[in-house]
Amino acid sequence: MHTNDPLRPVVFAYTAVRDTLAAVATGDSRREPDDTVLAVSGAPVAGLNGVISPDLEPDPGVVEALADSASLRGLPWSIQVRGVPGPRISAVAARHGLTHVSAQPLMVRRCDAGTPSQPATGPLRVRAVRADELGLYAKIMAEGFGVPPEMFEIFADPALAEREGFTFYLAEVDGVPVGTGMAAVSGDLLGVYNISVLPDHRRQGHGLAITTEIVRAGHAAGATTAYLYSSAMGVPVYTSAGFHTAEILTWFTAPA
């Protein structure tokens, strides 16, 4: 059915990660027969609540039905669709007050790129964290993204560490945390998330080192294709790690 859409499994894996985060945080997630997802984490972050379609041509009726969920009321939320949305999806978003439109590049690192070499990182070390360290992980990630700690409290839940395929990483210099990353492995796909570096430690190659270590660990776990959604600022870093931009994800959110 989707043989002419080779990126659909990648976007499906992304929706599954959002689905899992919501299931752990609130138990409020729902997947429709066409795989459109309603995922409500309860976090005060638009990207962590809302409706995501993995299809190139999402069904406006399904998107609208999920967008009408009472679970979204009072929360920042989003509608996320692939590529340039058609007028019917844009109209659904507008009816729900989501009139700000932005785009994120989907970057993919294919299996033929091989296992990346580890860049020289000096005293930096990247390690997987234990469940009881997720509170520290969430704190460092919030500092790295420059947001209040409550925005990422959901990542402090030890239950996340028990989810199959999820691994959380801290980057440390002489034992002091300076950055974060997260891996979500599903079959041969590796999702790279939450790459952050504290302001005083940027421009030293730490973001690249964290990303590379996650990709190397993913390869060891059998995931040969890696993907991530990047900010515009992050594209050069991920390009140097062997990723290339494959398409965009369009976000509809409420105006600031």
mmCIF file of N, CA, C and O in Angstrom, residues 14 36-39 45-55 58-69 72 75-83 85-86 88-104 249-254:
data_model
loop_
_atom_site.group_PDB
_atom_site.id
_atom_site.type_symbol
_atom_site.label_atom_id
_atom_site.label_comp_id
_atom_site.label_asym_id
_atom_site.label_seq_id
_atom_site.Cartn_x
_atom_site.Cartn_y
_atom_site.Cartn_z
ATOM 1 N N TYR A 14 8.707 7.764 14.070
ATOM 2 C CA TYR A 14 8.610 9.019 14.820
ATOM 3 C C TYR A 14 7.271 9.121 15.551
ATOM 4 O O TYR A 14 7.225 9.489 16.736
ATOM 5 N N THR A 36 -2.695 7.655 11.761
ATOM 6 C CA THR A 36 -2.646 8.990 12.347
ATOM 7 C C THR A 36 -2.742 8.858 13.861
ATOM 8 O O THR A 36 -3.547 8.078 14.375
ATOM 9 N N VAL A 37 -1.920 9.608 14.569
ATOM 10 C CA VAL A 37 -1.792 9.459 16.015
ATOM 11 C C VAL A 37 -2.253 10.720 16.738
ATOM 12 O O VAL A 37 -1.961 11.845 16.309
ATOM 13 N N LEU A 38 -2.985 10.526 17.828
ATOM 14 C CA LEU A 38 -3.212 11.571 18.822
ATOM 15 C C LEU A 38 -2.355 11.192 20.023
ATOM 16 O O LEU A 38 -2.539 10.124 20.614
ATOM 17 N N ALA A 39 -1.392 12.051 20.375
ATOM 18 C CA ALA A 39 -0.490 11.784 21.489
ATOM 19 C C ALA A 39 -0.493 12.989 22.415
ATOM 20 O O ALA A 39 -0.123 14.088 22.001
ATOM 21 N N VAL A 45 4.497 21.765 26.006
ATOM 22 C CA VAL A 45 5.285 21.867 24.780
ATOM 23 C C VAL A 45 4.395 21.442 23.617
ATOM 24 O O VAL A 45 3.895 20.310 23.600
ATOM 25 N N ALA A 46 4.216 22.330 22.640
ATOM 26 C CA ALA A 46 3.284 22.032 21.542
ATOM 27 C C ALA A 46 3.673 20.769 20.788
ATOM 28 O O ALA A 46 2.810 20.001 20.362
ATOM 29 N N GLY A 47 4.969 20.529 20.622
ATOM 30 C CA GLY A 47 5.397 19.369 19.861
ATOM 31 C C GLY A 47 5.158 18.049 20.558
ATOM 32 O O GLY A 47 5.209 16.993 19.915
ATOM 33 N N LEU A 48 4.886 18.082 21.862
ATOM 34 C CA LEU A 48 4.675 16.851 22.620
ATOM 35 C C LEU A 48 3.211 16.552 22.872
ATOM 36 O O LEU A 48 2.877 15.617 23.598
ATOM 37 N N ASN A 49 2.338 17.346 22.257
ATOM 38 C CA ASN A 49 0.891 17.101 22.326
ATOM 39 C C ASN A 49 0.315 17.357 20.939
ATOM 40 O O ASN A 49 0.666 18.349 20.292
ATOM 41 N N GLY A 50 -0.571 16.487 20.473
ATOM 42 C CA GLY A 50 -1.238 16.800 19.224
ATOM 43 C C GLY A 50 -1.440 15.637 18.300
ATOM 44 O O GLY A 50 -1.431 14.475 18.704
ATOM 45 N N VAL A 51 -1.607 15.979 17.037
ATOM 46 C CA VAL A 51 -1.978 15.023 15.994
ATOM 47 C C VAL A 51 -0.850 14.946 14.985
ATOM 48 O O VAL A 51 -0.354 15.980 14.518
ATOM 49 N N ILE A 52 -0.447 13.724 14.651
ATOM 50 C CA ILE A 52 0.633 13.511 13.685
ATOM 51 C C ILE A 52 0.183 12.472 12.670
ATOM 52 O O ILE A 52 -0.297 11.402 13.045
ATOM 53 N N SER A 53 0.353 12.785 11.396
ATOM 54 C CA SER A 53 0.026 11.819 10.343
ATOM 55 C C SER A 53 1.311 11.367 9.656
ATOM 56 O O SER A 53 2.140 12.193 9.280
ATOM 57 N N PRO A 54 1.481 10.057 9.448
ATOM 58 C CA PRO A 54 2.651 9.574 8.718
ATOM 59 C C PRO A 54 2.444 9.500 7.210
ATOM 60 O O PRO A 54 3.348 9.083 6.486
ATOM 61 N N ASP A 55 1.265 9.904 6.731
ATOM 62 C CA ASP A 55 0.956 9.781 5.306
ATOM 63 C C ASP A 55 1.304 11.051 4.542
ATOM 64 O O ASP A 55 1.152 12.169 5.061
ATOM 65 N N PRO A 58 -2.487 13.181 4.237
ATOM 66 C CA PRO A 58 -3.288 12.865 5.426
ATOM 67 C C PRO A 58 -4.768 13.094 5.184
ATOM 68 O O PRO A 58 -5.167 13.947 4.376
ATOM 69 N N ASP A 59 -5.588 12.326 5.887
ATOM 70 C CA ASP A 59 -7.039 12.422 5.767
ATOM 71 C C ASP A 59 -7.523 13.582 6.639
ATOM 72 O O ASP A 59 -7.429 13.511 7.872
ATOM 73 N N PRO A 60 -8.047 14.663 6.038
ATOM 74 C CA PRO A 60 -8.479 15.812 6.841
ATOM 75 C C PRO A 60 -9.547 15.458 7.865
ATOM 76 O O PRO A 60 -9.571 16.024 8.963
ATOM 77 N N GLY A 61 -10.428 14.516 7.520
ATOM 78 C CA GLY A 61 -11.479 14.132 8.453
ATOM 79 C C GLY A 61 -10.917 13.450 9.686
ATOM 80 O O GLY A 61 -11.357 13.713 10.820
ATOM 81 N N VAL A 62 -9.935 12.589 9.499
ATOM 82 C CA VAL A 62 -9.308 11.907 10.633
ATOM 83 C C VAL A 62 -8.546 12.914 11.484
ATOM 84 O O VAL A 62 -8.639 12.909 12.725
ATOM 85 N N VAL A 63 -7.802 13.795 10.838
ATOM 86 C CA VAL A 63 -7.035 14.809 11.575
ATOM 87 C C VAL A 63 -7.980 15.693 12.386
ATOM 88 O O VAL A 63 -7.733 15.979 13.565
ATOM 89 N N GLU A 64 -9.092 16.102 11.758
ATOM 90 C CA GLU A 64 -10.028 16.975 12.477
ATOM 91 C C GLU A 64 -10.676 16.256 13.657
ATOM 92 O O GLU A 64 -10.824 16.825 14.742
ATOM 93 N N ALA A 65 -11.048 14.998 13.467
ATOM 94 C CA ALA A 65 -11.682 14.254 14.558
ATOM 95 C C ALA A 65 -10.745 14.135 15.754
ATOM 96 O O ALA A 65 -11.162 14.288 16.914
ATOM 97 N N LEU A 66 -9.474 13.874 15.502
ATOM 98 C CA LEU A 66 -8.515 13.776 16.602
ATOM 99 C C LEU A 66 -8.232 15.145 17.213
ATOM 100 O O LEU A 66 -8.046 15.271 18.428
ATOM 101 N N ALA A 67 -8.202 16.165 16.373
ATOM 102 C CA ALA A 67 -7.946 17.522 16.875
ATOM 103 C C ALA A 67 -9.068 18.015 17.777
ATOM 104 O O ALA A 67 -8.855 18.928 18.593
ATOM 105 N N ASP A 68 -10.253 17.424 17.660
ATOM 106 C CA ASP A 68 -11.382 17.813 18.510
ATOM 107 C C ASP A 68 -11.311 17.196 19.901
ATOM 108 O O ASP A 68 -12.186 17.445 20.729
ATOM 109 N N SER A 69 -10.269 16.406 20.180
ATOM 110 C CA SER A 69 -10.181 15.722 21.462
ATOM 111 C C SER A 69 -10.151 16.701 22.637
ATOM 112 O O SER A 69 -9.396 17.680 22.636
ATOM 113 N N LEU A 72 -6.797 17.823 24.546
ATOM 114 C CA LEU A 72 -5.880 18.871 24.102
ATOM 115 C C LEU A 72 -6.216 20.246 24.677
ATOM 116 O O LEU A 72 -5.398 21.156 24.597
ATOM 117 N N LEU A 75 -3.827 22.881 26.695
ATOM 118 C CA LEU A 75 -2.430 22.547 26.472
ATOM 119 C C LEU A 75 -1.923 23.195 25.188
ATOM 120 O O LEU A 75 -2.684 23.344 24.218
ATOM 121 N N PRO A 76 -0.654 23.572 25.122
ATOM 122 C CA PRO A 76 -0.076 23.887 23.811
ATOM 123 C C PRO A 76 -0.014 22.604 22.994
ATOM 124 O O PRO A 76 0.341 21.543 23.528
ATOM 125 N N TRP A 77 -0.383 22.674 21.721
ATOM 126 C CA TRP A 77 -0.409 21.462 20.917
ATOM 127 C C TRP A 77 -0.180 21.796 19.457
ATOM 128 O O TRP A 77 -0.069 22.975 19.083
ATOM 129 N N SER A 78 -0.096 20.768 18.649
ATOM 130 C CA SER A 78 0.251 20.961 17.244
ATOM 131 C C SER A 78 -0.429 19.921 16.373
ATOM 132 O O SER A 78 -0.853 18.859 16.843
ATOM 133 N N ILE A 79 -0.536 20.251 15.110
ATOM 134 C CA ILE A 79 -0.826 19.280 14.060
ATOM 135 C C ILE A 79 0.441 19.180 13.226
ATOM 136 O O ILE A 79 0.995 20.208 12.807
ATOM 137 N N GLN A 80 0.909 17.959 12.999
ATOM 138 C CA GLN A 80 2.158 17.748 12.268
ATOM 139 C C GLN A 80 1.892 16.853 11.061
ATOM 140 O O GLN A 80 1.352 15.749 11.208
ATOM 141 N N VAL A 81 2.288 17.341 9.885
ATOM 142 C CA VAL A 81 2.087 16.589 8.649
ATOM 143 C C VAL A 81 3.335 16.699 7.784
ATOM 144 O O VAL A 81 4.131 17.625 7.918
ATOM 145 N N ARG A 82 3.473 15.772 6.883
ATOM 146 C CA ARG A 82 4.663 15.718 6.029
ATOM 147 C C ARG A 82 4.555 16.665 4.836
ATOM 148 O O ARG A 82 3.482 16.823 4.257
ATOM 149 N N GLY A 83 5.674 17.261 4.476
ATOM 150 C CA GLY A 83 5.740 18.067 3.274
ATOM 151 C C GLY A 83 4.928 19.350 3.367
ATOM 152 O O GLY A 83 4.690 19.889 4.443
ATOM 153 N N PRO A 85 1.538 21.078 3.288
ATOM 154 C CA PRO A 85 0.156 20.636 3.493
ATOM 155 C C PRO A 85 -0.801 21.223 2.465
ATOM 156 O O PRO A 85 -0.604 22.341 1.969
ATOM 157 N N GLY A 86 -1.847 20.471 2.154
ATOM 158 C CA GLY A 86 -2.879 20.958 1.262
ATOM 159 C C GLY A 86 -3.821 21.910 1.975
ATOM 160 O O GLY A 86 -3.798 22.053 3.200
ATOM 161 N N ARG A 88 -6.973 21.727 2.667
ATOM 162 C CA ARG A 88 -7.945 21.161 3.617
ATOM 163 C C ARG A 88 -7.315 20.944 4.990
ATOM 164 O O ARG A 88 -7.944 21.198 6.017
ATOM 165 N N ILE A 89 -6.074 20.485 5.021
ATOM 166 C CA ILE A 89 -5.383 20.330 6.308
ATOM 167 C C ILE A 89 -5.128 21.702 6.927
ATOM 168 O O ILE A 89 -5.304 21.908 8.134
ATOM 169 N N SER A 90 -4.733 22.657 6.108
ATOM 170 C CA SER A 90 -4.506 24.021 6.615
ATOM 171 C C SER A 90 -5.788 24.600 7.193
ATOM 172 O O SER A 90 -5.763 25.292 8.220
ATOM 173 N N ALA A 91 -6.911 24.284 6.560
ATOM 174 C CA ALA A 91 -8.195 24.782 7.052
ATOM 175 C C ALA A 91 -8.557 24.132 8.383
ATOM 176 O O ALA A 91 -9.089 24.793 9.292
ATOM 177 N N VAL A 92 -8.283 22.826 8.529
ATOM 178 C CA VAL A 92 -8.527 22.150 9.806
ATOM 179 C C VAL A 92 -7.720 22.826 10.909
ATOM 180 O O VAL A 92 -8.231 23.121 12.000
ATOM 181 N N ALA A 93 -6.453 23.077 10.632
ATOM 182 C CA ALA A 93 -5.595 23.715 11.627
ATOM 183 C C ALA A 93 -6.129 25.107 11.985
ATOM 184 O O ALA A 93 -6.201 25.469 13.169
ATOM 185 N N ALA A 94 -6.524 25.865 10.988
ATOM 186 C CA ALA A 94 -7.014 27.227 11.236
ATOM 187 C C ALA A 94 -8.284 27.202 12.076
ATOM 188 O O ALA A 94 -8.469 28.062 12.953
ATOM 189 N N ARG A 95 -9.163 26.232 11.828
ATOM 190 C CA ARG A 95 -10.397 26.151 12.619
ATOM 191 C C ARG A 95 -10.102 25.882 14.088
ATOM 192 O O ARG A 95 -10.925 26.187 14.963
ATOM 193 N N HIS A 96 -8.938 25.336 14.366
ATOM 194 C CA HIS A 96 -8.569 25.035 15.744
ATOM 195 C C HIS A 96 -7.580 26.059 16.301
ATOM 196 O O HIS A 96 -6.961 25.828 17.346
ATOM 197 N N GLY A 97 -7.430 27.158 15.607
ATOM 198 C CA GLY A 97 -6.579 28.240 16.096
ATOM 199 C C GLY A 97 -5.098 28.026 15.883
ATOM 200 O O GLY A 97 -4.271 28.770 16.428
ATOM 201 N N LEU A 98 -4.730 27.035 15.071
ATOM 202 C CA LEU A 98 -3.318 26.742 14.817
ATOM 203 C C LEU A 98 -2.920 27.410 13.502
ATOM 204 O O LEU A 98 -2.924 26.789 12.438
ATOM 205 N N THR A 99 -2.570 28.659 13.579
ATOM 206 C CA THR A 99 -2.322 29.443 12.369
ATOM 207 C C THR A 99 -0.849 29.767 12.151
ATOM 208 O O THR A 99 -0.488 30.368 11.140
ATOM 209 N N HIS A 100 -0.004 29.373 13.102
ATOM 210 C CA HIS A 100 1.437 29.556 12.904
ATOM 211 C C HIS A 100 1.991 28.299 12.236
ATOM 212 O O HIS A 100 1.773 27.184 12.710
ATOM 213 N N VAL A 101 2.705 28.489 11.126
ATOM 214 C CA VAL A 101 3.219 27.362 10.355
ATOM 215 C C VAL A 101 4.747 27.403 10.365
ATOM 216 O O VAL A 101 5.360 28.437 10.100
ATOM 217 N N SER A 102 5.349 26.259 10.695
ATOM 218 C CA SER A 102 6.811 26.149 10.657
ATOM 219 C C SER A 102 7.176 24.787 10.079
ATOM 220 O O SER A 102 6.323 23.915 9.918
ATOM 221 N N ALA A 103 8.440 24.620 9.758
ATOM 222 C CA ALA A 103 8.876 23.363 9.142
ATOM 223 C C ALA A 103 10.185 22.901 9.762
ATOM 224 O O ALA A 103 11.046 23.711 10.113
ATOM 225 N N GLN A 104 10.312 21.588 9.905
ATOM 226 C CA GLN A 104 11.533 20.961 10.396
ATOM 227 C C GLN A 104 12.051 19.987 9.348
ATOM 228 O O GLN A 104 11.285 19.169 8.824
ATOM 229 N N LEU A 249 8.860 18.243 7.828
ATOM 230 C CA LEU A 249 7.661 18.038 8.629
ATOM 231 C C LEU A 249 7.094 19.412 8.929
ATOM 232 O O LEU A 249 7.790 20.271 9.478
ATOM 233 N N THR A 250 5.834 19.626 8.530
ATOM 234 C CA THR A 250 5.194 20.910 8.766
ATOM 235 C C THR A 250 4.415 20.859 10.062
ATOM 236 O O THR A 250 3.653 19.943 10.310
ATOM 237 N N TRP A 251 4.625 21.892 10.894
ATOM 238 C CA TRP A 251 3.933 22.025 12.180
ATOM 239 C C TRP A 251 2.938 23.169 12.120
ATOM 240 O O TRP A 251 3.275 24.261 11.652
ATOM 241 N N PHE A 252 1.737 22.912 12.575
ATOM 242 C CA PHE A 252 0.758 23.977 12.826
ATOM 243 C C PHE A 252 0.651 24.152 14.339
ATOM 244 O O PHE A 252 0.357 23.193 15.058
ATOM 245 N N THR A 253 0.879 25.350 14.819
ATOM 246 C CA THR A 253 0.747 25.643 16.242
ATOM 247 C C THR A 253 0.007 26.965 16.418
ATOM 248 O O THR A 253 -0.200 27.715 15.441
ATOM 249 N N ALA A 254 -0.404 27.263 17.639
ATOM 250 C CA ALA A 254 -1.050 28.540 17.921
ATOM 251 C C ALA A 254 -0.002 29.635 17.867
ATOM 252 O O ALA A 254 1.161 29.415 18.228
#
